[in-house]
Every structure is written in structure tokens, then in C-alpha cells.
mmCIF file of C-alpha atoms in Angstrom:
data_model
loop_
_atom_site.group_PDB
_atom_site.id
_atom_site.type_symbol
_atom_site.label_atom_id
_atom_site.label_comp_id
_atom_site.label_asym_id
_atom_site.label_seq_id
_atom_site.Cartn_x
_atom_site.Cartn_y
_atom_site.Cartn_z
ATOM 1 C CA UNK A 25 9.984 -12.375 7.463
ATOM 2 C CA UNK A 26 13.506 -10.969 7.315
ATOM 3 C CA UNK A 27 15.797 -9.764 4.689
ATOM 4 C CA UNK A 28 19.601 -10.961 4.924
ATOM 5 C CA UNK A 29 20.682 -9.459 1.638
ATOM 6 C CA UNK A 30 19.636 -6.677 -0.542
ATOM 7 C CA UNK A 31 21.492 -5.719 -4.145
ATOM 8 C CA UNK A 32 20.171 -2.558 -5.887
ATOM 9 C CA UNK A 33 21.534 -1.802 -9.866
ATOM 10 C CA UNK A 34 20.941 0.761 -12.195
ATOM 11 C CA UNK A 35 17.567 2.028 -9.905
ATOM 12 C CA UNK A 36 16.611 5.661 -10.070
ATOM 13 C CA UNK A 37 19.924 7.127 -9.066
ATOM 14 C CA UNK A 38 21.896 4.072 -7.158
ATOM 15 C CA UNK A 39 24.212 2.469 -9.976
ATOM 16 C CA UNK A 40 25.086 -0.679 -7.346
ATOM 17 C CA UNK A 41 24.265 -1.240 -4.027
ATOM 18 C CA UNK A 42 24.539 -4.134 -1.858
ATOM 19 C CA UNK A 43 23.986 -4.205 1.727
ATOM 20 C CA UNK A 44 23.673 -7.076 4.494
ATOM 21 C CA UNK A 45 20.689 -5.709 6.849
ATOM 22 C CA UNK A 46 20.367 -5.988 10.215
ATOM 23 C CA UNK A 47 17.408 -8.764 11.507
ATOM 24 C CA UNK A 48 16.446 -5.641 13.487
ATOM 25 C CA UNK A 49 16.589 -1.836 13.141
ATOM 26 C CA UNK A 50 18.485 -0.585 9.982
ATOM 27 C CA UNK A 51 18.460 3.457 9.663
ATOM 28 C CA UNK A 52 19.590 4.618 6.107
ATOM 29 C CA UNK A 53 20.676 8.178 6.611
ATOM 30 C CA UNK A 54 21.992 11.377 4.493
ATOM 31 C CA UNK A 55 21.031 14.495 2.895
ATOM 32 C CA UNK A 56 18.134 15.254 0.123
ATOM 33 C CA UNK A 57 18.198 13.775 -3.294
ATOM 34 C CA UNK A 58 21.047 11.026 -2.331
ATOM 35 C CA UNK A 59 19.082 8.053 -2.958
ATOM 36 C CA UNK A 60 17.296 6.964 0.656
ATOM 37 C CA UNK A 61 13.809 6.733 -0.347
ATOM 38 C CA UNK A 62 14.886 5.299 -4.251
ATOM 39 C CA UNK A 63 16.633 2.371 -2.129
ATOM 40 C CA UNK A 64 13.063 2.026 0.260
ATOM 41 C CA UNK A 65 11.277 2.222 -3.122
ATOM 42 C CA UNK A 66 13.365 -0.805 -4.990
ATOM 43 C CA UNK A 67 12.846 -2.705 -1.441
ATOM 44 C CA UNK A 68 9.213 -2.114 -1.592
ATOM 45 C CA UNK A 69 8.532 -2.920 -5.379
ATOM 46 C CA UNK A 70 9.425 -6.804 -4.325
ATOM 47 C CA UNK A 71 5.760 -6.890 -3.170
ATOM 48 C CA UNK A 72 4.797 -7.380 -6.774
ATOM 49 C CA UNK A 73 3.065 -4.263 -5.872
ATOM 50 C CA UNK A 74 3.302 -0.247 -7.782
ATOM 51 C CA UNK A 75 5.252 2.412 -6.383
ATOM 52 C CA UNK A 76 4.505 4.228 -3.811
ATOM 53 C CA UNK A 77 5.041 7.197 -5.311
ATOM 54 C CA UNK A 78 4.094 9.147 -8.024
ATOM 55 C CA UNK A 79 5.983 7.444 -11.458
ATOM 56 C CA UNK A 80 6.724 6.103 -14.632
ATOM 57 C CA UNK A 81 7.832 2.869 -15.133
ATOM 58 C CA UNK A 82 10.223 4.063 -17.723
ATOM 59 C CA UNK A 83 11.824 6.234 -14.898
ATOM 60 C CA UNK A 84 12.608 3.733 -12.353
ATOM 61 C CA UNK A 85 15.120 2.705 -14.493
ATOM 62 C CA UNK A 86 19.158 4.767 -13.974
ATOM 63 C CA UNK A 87 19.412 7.204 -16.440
ATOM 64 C CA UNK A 88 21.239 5.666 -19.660
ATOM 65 C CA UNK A 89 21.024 1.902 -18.473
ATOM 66 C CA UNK A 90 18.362 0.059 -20.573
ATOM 67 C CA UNK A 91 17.839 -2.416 -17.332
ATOM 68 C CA UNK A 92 17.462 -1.890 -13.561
ATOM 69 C CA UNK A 93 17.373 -5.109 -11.203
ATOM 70 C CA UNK A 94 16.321 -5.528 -7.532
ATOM 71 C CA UNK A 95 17.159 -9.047 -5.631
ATOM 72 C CA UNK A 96 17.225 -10.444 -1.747
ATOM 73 C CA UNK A 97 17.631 -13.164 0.037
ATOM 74 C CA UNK A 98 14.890 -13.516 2.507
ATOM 75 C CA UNK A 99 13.269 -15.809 5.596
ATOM 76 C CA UNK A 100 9.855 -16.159 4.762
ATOM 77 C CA UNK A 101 7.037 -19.211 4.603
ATOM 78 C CA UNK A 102 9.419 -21.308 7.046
ATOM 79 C CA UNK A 103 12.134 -21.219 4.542
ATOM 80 C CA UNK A 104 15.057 -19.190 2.883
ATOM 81 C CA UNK A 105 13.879 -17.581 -0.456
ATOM 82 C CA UNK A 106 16.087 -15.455 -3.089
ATOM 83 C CA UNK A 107 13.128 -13.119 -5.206
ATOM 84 C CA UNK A 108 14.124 -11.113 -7.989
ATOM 85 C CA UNK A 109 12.697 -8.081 -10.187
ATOM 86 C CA UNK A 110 14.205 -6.660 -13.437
ATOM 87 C CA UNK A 111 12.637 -3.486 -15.126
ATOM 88 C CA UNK A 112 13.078 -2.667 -18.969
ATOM 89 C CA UNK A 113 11.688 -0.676 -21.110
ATOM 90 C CA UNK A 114 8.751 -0.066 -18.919
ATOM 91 C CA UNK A 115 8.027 -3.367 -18.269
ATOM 92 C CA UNK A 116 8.888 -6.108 -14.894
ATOM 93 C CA UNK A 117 9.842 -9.410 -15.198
ATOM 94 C CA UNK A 118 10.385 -11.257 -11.627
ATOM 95 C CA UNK A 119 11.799 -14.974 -9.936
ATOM 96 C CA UNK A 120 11.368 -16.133 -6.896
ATOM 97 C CA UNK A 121 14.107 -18.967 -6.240
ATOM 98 C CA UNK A 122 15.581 -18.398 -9.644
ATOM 99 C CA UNK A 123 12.392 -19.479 -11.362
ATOM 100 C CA UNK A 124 10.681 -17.126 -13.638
ATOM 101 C CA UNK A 125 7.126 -15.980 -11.942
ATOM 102 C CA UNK A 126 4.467 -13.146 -13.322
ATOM 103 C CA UNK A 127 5.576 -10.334 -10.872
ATOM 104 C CA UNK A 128 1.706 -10.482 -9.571
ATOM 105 C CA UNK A 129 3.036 -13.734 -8.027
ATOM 106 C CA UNK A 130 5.350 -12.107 -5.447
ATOM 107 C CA UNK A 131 2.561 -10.585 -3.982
ATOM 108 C CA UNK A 132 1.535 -13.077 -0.667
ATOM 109 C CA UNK A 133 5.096 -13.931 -0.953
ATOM 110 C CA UNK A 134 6.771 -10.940 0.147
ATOM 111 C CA UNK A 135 5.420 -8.606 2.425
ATOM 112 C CA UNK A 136 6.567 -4.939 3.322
ATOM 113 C CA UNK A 137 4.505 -2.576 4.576
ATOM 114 C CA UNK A 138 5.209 1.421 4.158
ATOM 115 C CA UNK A 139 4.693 4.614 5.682
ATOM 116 C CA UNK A 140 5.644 7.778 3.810
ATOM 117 C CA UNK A 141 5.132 11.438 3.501
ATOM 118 C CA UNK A 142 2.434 10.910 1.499
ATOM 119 C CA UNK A 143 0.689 8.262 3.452
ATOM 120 C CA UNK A 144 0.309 10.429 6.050
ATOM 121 C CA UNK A 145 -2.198 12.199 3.799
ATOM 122 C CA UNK A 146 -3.967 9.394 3.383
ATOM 123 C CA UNK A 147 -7.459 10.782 5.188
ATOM 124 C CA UNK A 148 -6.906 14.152 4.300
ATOM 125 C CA UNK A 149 -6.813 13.305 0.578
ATOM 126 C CA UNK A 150 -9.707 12.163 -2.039
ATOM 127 C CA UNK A 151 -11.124 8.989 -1.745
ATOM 128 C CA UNK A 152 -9.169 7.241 -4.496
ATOM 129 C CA UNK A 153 -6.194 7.399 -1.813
ATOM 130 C CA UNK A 154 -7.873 5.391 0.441
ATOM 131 C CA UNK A 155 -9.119 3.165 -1.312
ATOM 132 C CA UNK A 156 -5.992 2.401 -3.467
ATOM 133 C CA UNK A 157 -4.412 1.728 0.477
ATOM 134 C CA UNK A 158 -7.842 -0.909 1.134
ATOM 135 C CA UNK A 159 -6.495 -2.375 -2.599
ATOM 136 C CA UNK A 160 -3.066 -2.858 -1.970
ATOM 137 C CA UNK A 161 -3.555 -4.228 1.665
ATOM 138 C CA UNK A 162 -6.622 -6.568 0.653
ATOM 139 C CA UNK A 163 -3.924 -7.923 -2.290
ATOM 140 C CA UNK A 164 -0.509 -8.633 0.297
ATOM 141 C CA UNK A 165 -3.144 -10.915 2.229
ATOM 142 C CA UNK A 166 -5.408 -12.443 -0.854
ATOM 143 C CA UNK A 167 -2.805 -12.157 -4.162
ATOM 144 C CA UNK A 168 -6.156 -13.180 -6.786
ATOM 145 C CA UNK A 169 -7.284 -9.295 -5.801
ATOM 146 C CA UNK A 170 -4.879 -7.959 -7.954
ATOM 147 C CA UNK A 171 -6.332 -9.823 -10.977
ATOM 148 C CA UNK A 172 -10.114 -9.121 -9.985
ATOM 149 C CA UNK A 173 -9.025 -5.760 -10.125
ATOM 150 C CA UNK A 174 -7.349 -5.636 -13.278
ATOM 151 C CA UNK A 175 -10.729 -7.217 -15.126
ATOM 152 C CA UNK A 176 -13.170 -4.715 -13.425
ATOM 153 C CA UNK A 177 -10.663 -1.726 -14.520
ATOM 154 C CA UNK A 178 -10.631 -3.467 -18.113
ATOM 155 C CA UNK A 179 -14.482 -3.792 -18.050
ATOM 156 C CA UNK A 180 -14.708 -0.322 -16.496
ATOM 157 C CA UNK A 181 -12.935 1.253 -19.654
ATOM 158 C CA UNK A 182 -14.668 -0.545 -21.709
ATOM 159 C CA UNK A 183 -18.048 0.372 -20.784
ATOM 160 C CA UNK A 184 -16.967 3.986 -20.369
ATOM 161 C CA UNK A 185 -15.255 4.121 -23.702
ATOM 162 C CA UNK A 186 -18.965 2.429 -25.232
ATOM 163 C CA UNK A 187 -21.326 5.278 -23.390
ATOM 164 C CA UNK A 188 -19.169 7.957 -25.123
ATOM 165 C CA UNK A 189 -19.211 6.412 -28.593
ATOM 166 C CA UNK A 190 -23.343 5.674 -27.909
ATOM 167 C CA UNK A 191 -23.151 9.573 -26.542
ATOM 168 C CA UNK A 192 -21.212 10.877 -29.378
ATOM 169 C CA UNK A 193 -23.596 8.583 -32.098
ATOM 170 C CA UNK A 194 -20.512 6.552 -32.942
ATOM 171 C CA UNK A 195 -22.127 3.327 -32.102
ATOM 172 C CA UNK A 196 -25.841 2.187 -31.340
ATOM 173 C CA UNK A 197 -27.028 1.341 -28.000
ATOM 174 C CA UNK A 198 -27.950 -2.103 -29.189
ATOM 175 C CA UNK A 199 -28.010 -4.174 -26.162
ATOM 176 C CA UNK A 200 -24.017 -4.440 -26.096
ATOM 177 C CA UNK A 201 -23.940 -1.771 -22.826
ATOM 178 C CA UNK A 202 -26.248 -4.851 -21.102
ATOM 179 C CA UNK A 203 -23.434 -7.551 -21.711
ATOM 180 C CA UNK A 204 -21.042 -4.902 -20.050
ATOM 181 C CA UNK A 205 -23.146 -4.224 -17.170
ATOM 182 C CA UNK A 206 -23.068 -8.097 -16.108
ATOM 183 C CA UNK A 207 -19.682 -7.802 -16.602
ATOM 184 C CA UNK A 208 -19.151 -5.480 -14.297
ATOM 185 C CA UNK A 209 -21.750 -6.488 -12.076
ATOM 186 C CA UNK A 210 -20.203 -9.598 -11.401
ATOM 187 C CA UNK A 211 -16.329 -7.942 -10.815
ATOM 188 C CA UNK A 212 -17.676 -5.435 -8.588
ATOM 189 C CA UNK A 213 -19.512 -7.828 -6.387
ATOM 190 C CA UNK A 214 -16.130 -9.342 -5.741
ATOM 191 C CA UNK A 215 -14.454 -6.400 -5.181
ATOM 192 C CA UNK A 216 -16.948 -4.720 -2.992
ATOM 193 C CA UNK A 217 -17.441 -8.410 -0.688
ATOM 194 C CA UNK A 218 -13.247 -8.501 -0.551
ATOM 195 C CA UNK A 219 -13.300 -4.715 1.032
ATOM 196 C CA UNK A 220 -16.037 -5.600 3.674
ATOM 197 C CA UNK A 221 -14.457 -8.728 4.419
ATOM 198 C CA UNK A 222 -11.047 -6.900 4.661
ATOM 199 C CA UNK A 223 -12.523 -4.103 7.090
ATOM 200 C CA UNK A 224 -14.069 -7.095 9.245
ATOM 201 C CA UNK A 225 -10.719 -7.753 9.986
ATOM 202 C CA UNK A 226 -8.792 -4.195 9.936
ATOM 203 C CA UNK A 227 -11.180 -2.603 12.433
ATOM 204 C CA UNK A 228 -10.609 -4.283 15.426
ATOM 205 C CA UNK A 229 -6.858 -3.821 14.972
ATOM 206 C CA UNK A 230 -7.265 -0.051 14.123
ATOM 207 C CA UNK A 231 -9.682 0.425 17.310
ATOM 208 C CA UNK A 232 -7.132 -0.956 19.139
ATOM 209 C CA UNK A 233 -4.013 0.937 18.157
ATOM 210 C CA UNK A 234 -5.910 4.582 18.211
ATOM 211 C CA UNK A 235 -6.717 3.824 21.502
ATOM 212 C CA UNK A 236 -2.846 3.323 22.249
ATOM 213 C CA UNK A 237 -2.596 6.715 20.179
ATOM 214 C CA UNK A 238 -4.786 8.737 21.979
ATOM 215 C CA UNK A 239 -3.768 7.238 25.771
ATOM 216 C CA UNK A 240 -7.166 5.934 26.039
ATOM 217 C CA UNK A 241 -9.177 9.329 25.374
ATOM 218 C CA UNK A 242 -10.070 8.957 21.887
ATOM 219 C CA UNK A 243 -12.038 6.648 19.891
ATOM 220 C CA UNK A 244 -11.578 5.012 16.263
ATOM 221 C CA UNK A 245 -13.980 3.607 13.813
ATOM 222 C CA UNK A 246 -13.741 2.589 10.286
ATOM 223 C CA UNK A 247 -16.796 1.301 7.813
ATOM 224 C CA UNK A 248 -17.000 0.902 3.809
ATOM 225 C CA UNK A 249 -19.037 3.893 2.464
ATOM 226 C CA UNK A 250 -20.527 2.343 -1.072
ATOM 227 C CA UNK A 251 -21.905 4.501 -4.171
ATOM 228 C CA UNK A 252 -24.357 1.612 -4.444
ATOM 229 C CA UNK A 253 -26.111 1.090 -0.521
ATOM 230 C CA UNK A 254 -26.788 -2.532 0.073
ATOM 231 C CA UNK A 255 -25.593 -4.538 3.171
ATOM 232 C CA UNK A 256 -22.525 -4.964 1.895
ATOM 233 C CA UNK A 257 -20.517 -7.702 3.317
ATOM 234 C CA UNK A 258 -23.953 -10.070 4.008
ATOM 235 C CA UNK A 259 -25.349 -10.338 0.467
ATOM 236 C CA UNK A 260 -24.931 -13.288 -1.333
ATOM 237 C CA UNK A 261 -22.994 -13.064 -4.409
ATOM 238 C CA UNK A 262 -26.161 -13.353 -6.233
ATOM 239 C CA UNK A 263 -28.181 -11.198 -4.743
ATOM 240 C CA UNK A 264 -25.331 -8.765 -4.786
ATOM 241 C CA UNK A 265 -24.509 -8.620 -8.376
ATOM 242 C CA UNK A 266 -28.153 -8.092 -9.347
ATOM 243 C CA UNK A 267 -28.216 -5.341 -6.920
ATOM 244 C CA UNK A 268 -25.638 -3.400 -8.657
ATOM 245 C CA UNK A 269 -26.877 -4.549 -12.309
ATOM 246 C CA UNK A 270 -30.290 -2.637 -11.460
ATOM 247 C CA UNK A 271 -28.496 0.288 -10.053
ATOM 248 C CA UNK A 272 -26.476 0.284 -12.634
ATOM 249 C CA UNK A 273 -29.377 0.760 -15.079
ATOM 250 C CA UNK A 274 -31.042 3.231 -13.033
ATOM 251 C CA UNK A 275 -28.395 5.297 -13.416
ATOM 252 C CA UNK A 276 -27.992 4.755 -17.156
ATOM 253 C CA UNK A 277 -29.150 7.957 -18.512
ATOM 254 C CA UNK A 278 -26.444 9.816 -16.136
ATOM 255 C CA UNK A 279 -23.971 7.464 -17.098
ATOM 256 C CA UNK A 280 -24.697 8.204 -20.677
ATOM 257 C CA UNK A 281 -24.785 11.710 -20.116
ATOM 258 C CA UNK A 282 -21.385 12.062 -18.301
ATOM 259 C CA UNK A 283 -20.011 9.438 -20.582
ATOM 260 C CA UNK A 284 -18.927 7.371 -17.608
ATOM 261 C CA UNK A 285 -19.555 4.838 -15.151
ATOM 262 C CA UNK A 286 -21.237 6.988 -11.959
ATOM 263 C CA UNK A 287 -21.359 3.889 -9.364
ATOM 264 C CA UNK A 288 -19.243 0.982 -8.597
ATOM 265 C CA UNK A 289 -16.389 0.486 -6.172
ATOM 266 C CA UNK A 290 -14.242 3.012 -8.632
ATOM 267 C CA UNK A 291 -16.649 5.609 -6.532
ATOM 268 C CA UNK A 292 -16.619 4.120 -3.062
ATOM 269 C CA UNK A 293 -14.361 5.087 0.016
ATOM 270 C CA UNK A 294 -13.523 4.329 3.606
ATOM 271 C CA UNK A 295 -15.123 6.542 6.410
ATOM 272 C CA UNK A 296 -12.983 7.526 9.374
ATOM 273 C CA UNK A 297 -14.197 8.633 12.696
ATOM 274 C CA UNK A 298 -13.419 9.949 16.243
ATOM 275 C CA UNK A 299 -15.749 9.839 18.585
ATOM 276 C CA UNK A 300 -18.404 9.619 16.088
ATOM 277 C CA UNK A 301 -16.994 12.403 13.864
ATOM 278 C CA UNK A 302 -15.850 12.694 10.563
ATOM 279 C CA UNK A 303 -11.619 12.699 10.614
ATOM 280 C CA UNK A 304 -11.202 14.020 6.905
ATOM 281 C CA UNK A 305 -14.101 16.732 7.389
ATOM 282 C CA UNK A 306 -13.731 18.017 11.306
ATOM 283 C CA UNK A 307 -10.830 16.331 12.766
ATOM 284 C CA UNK A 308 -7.529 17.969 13.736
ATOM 285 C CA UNK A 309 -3.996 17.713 11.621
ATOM 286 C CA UNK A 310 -3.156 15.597 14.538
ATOM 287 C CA UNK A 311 -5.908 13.295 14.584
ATOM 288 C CA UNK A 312 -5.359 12.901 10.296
ATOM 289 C CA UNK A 313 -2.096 11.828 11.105
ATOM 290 C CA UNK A 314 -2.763 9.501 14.172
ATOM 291 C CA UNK A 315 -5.532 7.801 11.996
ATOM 292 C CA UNK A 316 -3.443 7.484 8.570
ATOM 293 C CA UNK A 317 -0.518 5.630 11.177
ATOM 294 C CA UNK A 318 -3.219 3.584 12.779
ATOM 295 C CA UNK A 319 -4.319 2.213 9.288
ATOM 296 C CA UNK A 320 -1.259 1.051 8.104
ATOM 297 C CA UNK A 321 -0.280 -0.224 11.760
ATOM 298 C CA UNK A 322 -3.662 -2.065 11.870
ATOM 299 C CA UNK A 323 -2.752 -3.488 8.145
ATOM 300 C CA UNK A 324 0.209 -4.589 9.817
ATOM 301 C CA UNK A 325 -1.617 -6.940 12.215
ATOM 302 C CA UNK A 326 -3.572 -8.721 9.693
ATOM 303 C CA UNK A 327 -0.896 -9.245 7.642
ATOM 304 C CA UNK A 328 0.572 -11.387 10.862
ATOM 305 C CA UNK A 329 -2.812 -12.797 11.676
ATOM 306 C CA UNK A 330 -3.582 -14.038 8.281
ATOM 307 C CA UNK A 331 -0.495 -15.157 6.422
ATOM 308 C CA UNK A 332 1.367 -15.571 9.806
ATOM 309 C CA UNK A 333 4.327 -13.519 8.507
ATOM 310 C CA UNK A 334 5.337 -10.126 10.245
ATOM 311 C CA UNK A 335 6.161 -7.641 7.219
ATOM 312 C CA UNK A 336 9.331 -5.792 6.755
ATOM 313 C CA UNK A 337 8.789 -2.516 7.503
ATOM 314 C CA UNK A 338 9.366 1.076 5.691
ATOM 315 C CA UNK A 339 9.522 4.091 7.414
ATOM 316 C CA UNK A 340 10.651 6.440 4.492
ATOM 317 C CA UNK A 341 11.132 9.755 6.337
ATOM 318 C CA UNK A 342 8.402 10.023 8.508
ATOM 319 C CA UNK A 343 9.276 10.619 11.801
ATOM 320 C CA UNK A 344 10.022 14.370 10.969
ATOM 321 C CA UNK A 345 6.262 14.426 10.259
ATOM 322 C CA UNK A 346 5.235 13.501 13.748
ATOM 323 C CA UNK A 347 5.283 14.852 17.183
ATOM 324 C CA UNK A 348 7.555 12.996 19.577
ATOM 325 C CA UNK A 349 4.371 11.458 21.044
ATOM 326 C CA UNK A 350 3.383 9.621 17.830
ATOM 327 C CA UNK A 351 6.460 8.785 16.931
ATOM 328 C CA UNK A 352 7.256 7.260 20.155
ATOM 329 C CA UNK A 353 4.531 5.076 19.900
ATOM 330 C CA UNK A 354 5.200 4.197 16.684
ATOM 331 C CA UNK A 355 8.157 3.102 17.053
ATOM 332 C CA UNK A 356 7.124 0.932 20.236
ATOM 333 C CA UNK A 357 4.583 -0.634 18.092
ATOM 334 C CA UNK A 358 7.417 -1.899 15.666
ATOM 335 C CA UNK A 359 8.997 -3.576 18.671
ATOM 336 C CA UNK A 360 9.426 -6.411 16.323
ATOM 337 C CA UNK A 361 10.686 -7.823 13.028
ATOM 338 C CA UNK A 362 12.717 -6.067 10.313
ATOM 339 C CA UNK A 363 12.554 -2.077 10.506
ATOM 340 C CA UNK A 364 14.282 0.219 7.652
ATOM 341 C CA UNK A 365 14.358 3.869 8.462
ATOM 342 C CA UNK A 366 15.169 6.818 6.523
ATOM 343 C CA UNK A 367 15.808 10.113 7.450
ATOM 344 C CA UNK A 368 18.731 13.109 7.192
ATOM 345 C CA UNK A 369 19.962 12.716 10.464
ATOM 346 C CA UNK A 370 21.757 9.886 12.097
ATOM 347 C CA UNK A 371 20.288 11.022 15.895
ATOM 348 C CA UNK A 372 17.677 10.353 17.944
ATOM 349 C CA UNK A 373 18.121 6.498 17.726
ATOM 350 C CA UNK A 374 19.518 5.616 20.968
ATOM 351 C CA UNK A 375 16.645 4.213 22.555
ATOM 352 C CA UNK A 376 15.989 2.111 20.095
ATOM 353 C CA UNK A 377 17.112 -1.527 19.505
ATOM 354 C CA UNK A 378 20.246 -3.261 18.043
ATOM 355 C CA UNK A 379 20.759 -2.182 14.147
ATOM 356 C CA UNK A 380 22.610 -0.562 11.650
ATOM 357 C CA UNK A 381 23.086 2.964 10.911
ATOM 358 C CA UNK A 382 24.039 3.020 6.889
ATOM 359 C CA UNK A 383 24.955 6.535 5.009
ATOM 360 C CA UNK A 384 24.153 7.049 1.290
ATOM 361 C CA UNK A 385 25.777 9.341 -0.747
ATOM 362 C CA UNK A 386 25.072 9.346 -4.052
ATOM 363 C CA UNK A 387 23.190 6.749 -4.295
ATOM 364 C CA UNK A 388 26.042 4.124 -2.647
ATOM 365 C CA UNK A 389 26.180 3.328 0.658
ATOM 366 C CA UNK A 390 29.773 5.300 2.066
ATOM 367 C CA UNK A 391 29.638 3.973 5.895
ATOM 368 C CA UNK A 392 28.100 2.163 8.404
ATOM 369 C CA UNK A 393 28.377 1.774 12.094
ATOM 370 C CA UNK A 394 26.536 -0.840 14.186
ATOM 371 C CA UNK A 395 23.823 0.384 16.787
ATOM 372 C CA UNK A 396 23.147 -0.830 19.979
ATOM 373 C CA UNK A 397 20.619 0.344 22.544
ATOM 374 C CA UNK A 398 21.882 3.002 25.312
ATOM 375 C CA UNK A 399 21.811 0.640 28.611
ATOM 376 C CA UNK A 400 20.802 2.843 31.553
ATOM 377 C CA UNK A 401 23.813 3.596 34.239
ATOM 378 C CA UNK A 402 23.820 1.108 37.222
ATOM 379 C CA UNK A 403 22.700 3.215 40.525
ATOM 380 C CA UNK A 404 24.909 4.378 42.452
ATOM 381 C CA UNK A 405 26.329 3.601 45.799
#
């Protein structure tokens, strides 16, 4: 898919911003604080999907406007498509082709995939990083993920908020914690069976690209590691939700005694190895970073294998994060489709395909120049 037009208003710091993007390589460039990665941010958010960063809803919104809006035109399923999103008072309302959707609907419909900062911490970190990434990936390809997950982290409060009120004697354990455990039984199943299924198709890509990482010398795997062990990925739905239902009482009197739920796919995460090794634990700041790129490369393949649509992509300033031989083949693996690249310096993009270079001060866009590839001298006589 490709973006023709973009129009920012009243977002973080950019009071209006319109731009035309290049089908190709667009670099958005300028100094700290001027707006680059709100304008990748408002770009992003027409997933259907959170932030990427670290926010309030009630921030995202310019400071002393009551309403912030984010539209573009787009190529996508085959056809041209115009997708909105409008944020007040810390809520989203969304259209796609100027008819009003629930913003969990532009999700399948709009893909962008992004690499930050922050992403690049993605093994390093706790396991709720990764598996927010295996959420948000799983929902760009299957949209109905987003609501499974909603229920199981309604049924998940619920049941935690009941084992503190039966800890703290403000309610009796009268059979009610049963009804929640089926609940969540049956939610966690799905989750759980939508991660394996998701990795089935991940790994292969990410084996692939480390390779290309590593020249050949290195190699990647990936597997779910559950609190609950089963055969994850095999078991019939079932089987599989009375598997965690009996865990789940096993564990009852811990539950009860931490007043919260101690298994489920709220506690699970996503091993990473090299050569048999444990990345997060015993691997190298260099081989963090070359597996955190290879996930979100590899997400990028199934997003083109499965809904047949190659995702815009974000590169919010993270290229200064990685040595020139990552970031080399990064960029060669982004040979194709839409590319939008921040970072404080306009250089260093020669090499690189036909584009624009745009410069945001501000928050508005002040100049742009186009940018063409540097064709190598003919030899001489």
C-alpha cells in the first residue's frame, strides 16, 4: 500500500500539516523536539492500533485545541481509500471512505509497520514488550485479535479484582471464581492458539533475515515460552481450554494469596536464540539489536504473505542506533514500497532511492527538496 496524501491538525505539537509523499523514500529531517516522530506517530495511529510510545490519550491532542485529526488518501486492497481518525477528550472516532467505522476496524485495513528507539529494546526488555509486539503484529494480519484481547483483559480484571475481595473477606468464594475461570479458560485458549499460529509463520521469515544479518555465521530461532506447558499450537480447542481451567485451579491458592491471576498468556513470552543461546540473557548489544530488527522485518513479510499488502514503513530515528552494517542491510531489505525516515540530519541518503527530503520546524514542514539516487560516473576513456 502507498500513501499519496497525509494532513496532520492540532497533533502533539504540529498545528497543520499537509504533505504529498513520495511512492518511495520520504526522509523527514530537523533538530530535537520539532515534531518528526509526533508526525510518524499520527501516521502510525491509522492502524487502529496504540501508540508506540509511552502516552495519554488526552495528550495526543495540541495543547489548547479540544480536537486533533489525522487523514490520508491511500492505495490499498486494489483500490484508492481516504481513512480518517479524530481524537477528543481522550477518546478516537475513525472513517474509512467517509463512513463512520469503530477505529478497531482500520486495523487489516491499513498497515504500517515501525521501528523505533524503543523497539530496539525489544529483547533486552521484560516480557510484556514482546509480547505486546506478538499482539499488535498477530492483530494487523487477523483484526478479531484485538477484541479477543480486550475480553480476556476484561475477564482478567475481573477475576483478579474477585481473589482480592475473597482475600480481603469482602466477598465469599462461592463458586463465582469457577464461572471466571471458564471464562478465561476459553479467551486464553484463543489467544495462546493465535500466538503459535502467528510464530508458525514469523519464524521462517526471521531465520531467514538473521541469516542476511549475520552474513551467514549466525543462527536465529524463535518459540512461544507458555506459563501453562502444553503443546501449544496442536491442542484442540477443547482439550486446550480444560488444560488451562485445571491449571488454573491448581494454582488457586497462589492466586488467592497474591491476589492475582499467576498463569495465562498475561505471563507468557517469546524466547530468542543464537546458536542455541539465550539473546536477552547471554547475547551481545549487537546481537539484541540484530534480533529486535529481524522481528519486525520478519513481521513485515507476513504482513505481505498474508493480506498481500506491503506495509508503509516507519523508521523513527533509528539508524543512529545501528552500526553501518545493520543499517545497510536494513535499508536493502526495504528495497520496496513506501519508506518514511526520520532523523536530524539530511545526509547519508545518497545511495538510496528516489524520494523526498522534508524539514520540520516547529512542527510544519519549512522545505523540501526531491532526492534522487547518486548514479555512478561512466568509466573513463
Amino acid at each position: 500500500m502507498v500513501i499519496s496524501a497525509l494532513t496532520v491538525r492540532d497533533f502533539r505539537n504540529i498545528p497543520s500539516l499537509s504533505l504529498e509523499p513520495s511512492p518511495g523514500v520520504n526522509v523527514i529531517y530537523g533538530d530535537n523536539a520539532q515534531g518528526k516522530t509526533n508526525l510518524v506517530e499520527a501516521l502510525y495511529l491509522l492502524t487502529g492500533q496504540k501508540s508506540f510510545r509511552q502516552t495519554r490519550e488526552t495528550d495526543l491532542v495540541r495543547f489548547g485545541q479540544k480536537t486533533a485529526n489525522v487523514s490520508a488518501r491511500f492505495q490499498g486492497g486494489g483500490r484508492e481509500q481516504v481513512v480518517s481518525l479524530t481524537l477528543e477528550g481522550g477518546k478516537r472516532a475513525a472513517s474509512l471512505n467517509e463512513l463512520p467505522v469503530a477505529v478497531g476496524e482500520l486495523t487489516g485495513k491499513f498497515f504500517a509497520v515501525v521501528f523505533s528507539p524503543a523497539g530496539l529494546s525489544l529483547v533486552r526488555d521484560g516480557p510484556s514488550q514482546r509480547r505486546a509486539f506478538l499482539d499488535g503484529a498477530i492483530s494487523q494480519v487477523m483484526p478479531r485479535y484485538q477484541r479477543t484481547m480486550a475480553d480476556l483483559n476484561r475477564v482478567l480484571f475481573q477475576r483478579n479484582s474477585l481473589l482480592n475481595d475473597i482475600n480481603r473477606r469482602l466477598a465469599p468464594d462461592d463458586g463465582l471464581l469457577e464461572v471466571w475461570d471458564r471464562s478465561f479458560s476459553k479467551l486464553s485458549y484463543s489467544v495462546i492458539n493465535a500466538r503459535c499460529r502467528y510464530l508458525s509463520r514469523l519464524a521462517p521469515f526471521g531465520e531467514e533475515i538473521y541469516r542476511g544479518i549475520s552474513g551467514g555465521k549466525e543462527a536465529f530461532s524463535m518459540a512461544y515460552h507458555p506459563s501453562i506447558p502444553g503443546e501449544w499450537g496442536k491442542i484442540k480447542e477443547e482439550e486446550g481450554e480444560e488444560l488451562i481451567f485445571s491449571a488454573l485451579g491448581r494454582a488457586r491458592g497462589d492466586d488467592l494469596k497474591n491476589g492475582c491471576t499467576t498463569l495465562g498468556p498475561h505471563r507468557d513470552d517469546l524466547d530468542l536464540w543464537v546458536d542455541g543461546v539465550a539473546v536477552r540473557s547471554y547475547g551481545s548489544q549487537g546481537q539484541q539489536r540484530s534480533c529486535a530488527l529481524t522481528l519486525k522485518l520478519a513481521e513485515c513479510g507476513v504482513i505481505r504473505e498474508v493480506a498481500g499488502e506491503q506495509p508503509v514503513i516507519l523508521l523513527d530515528d533509528v539508524l543512529s542506533e545501528l552500526d553501518k552494517a545493520r543499517r545497510d542491510y536494513l535499508l536493502s531489505g526495504l528495497a520496496e514500497g513506501q519508506l518514511f525516515i526520520t532523523c536530524c540530519e539530511r545526509n547519508g541518503f545518497g545511495a538510496m532511492r528516489e524520494g523526498m527530503m522534508w524539514r520540520i520546524e516547529k512542527g510544519a514542514l519549512v522545505s523540501k527538496r526531491r532526492m534522487a539516487p547518486k548514479r555512478p560516473r561512466p568509466a573513463g576513456p
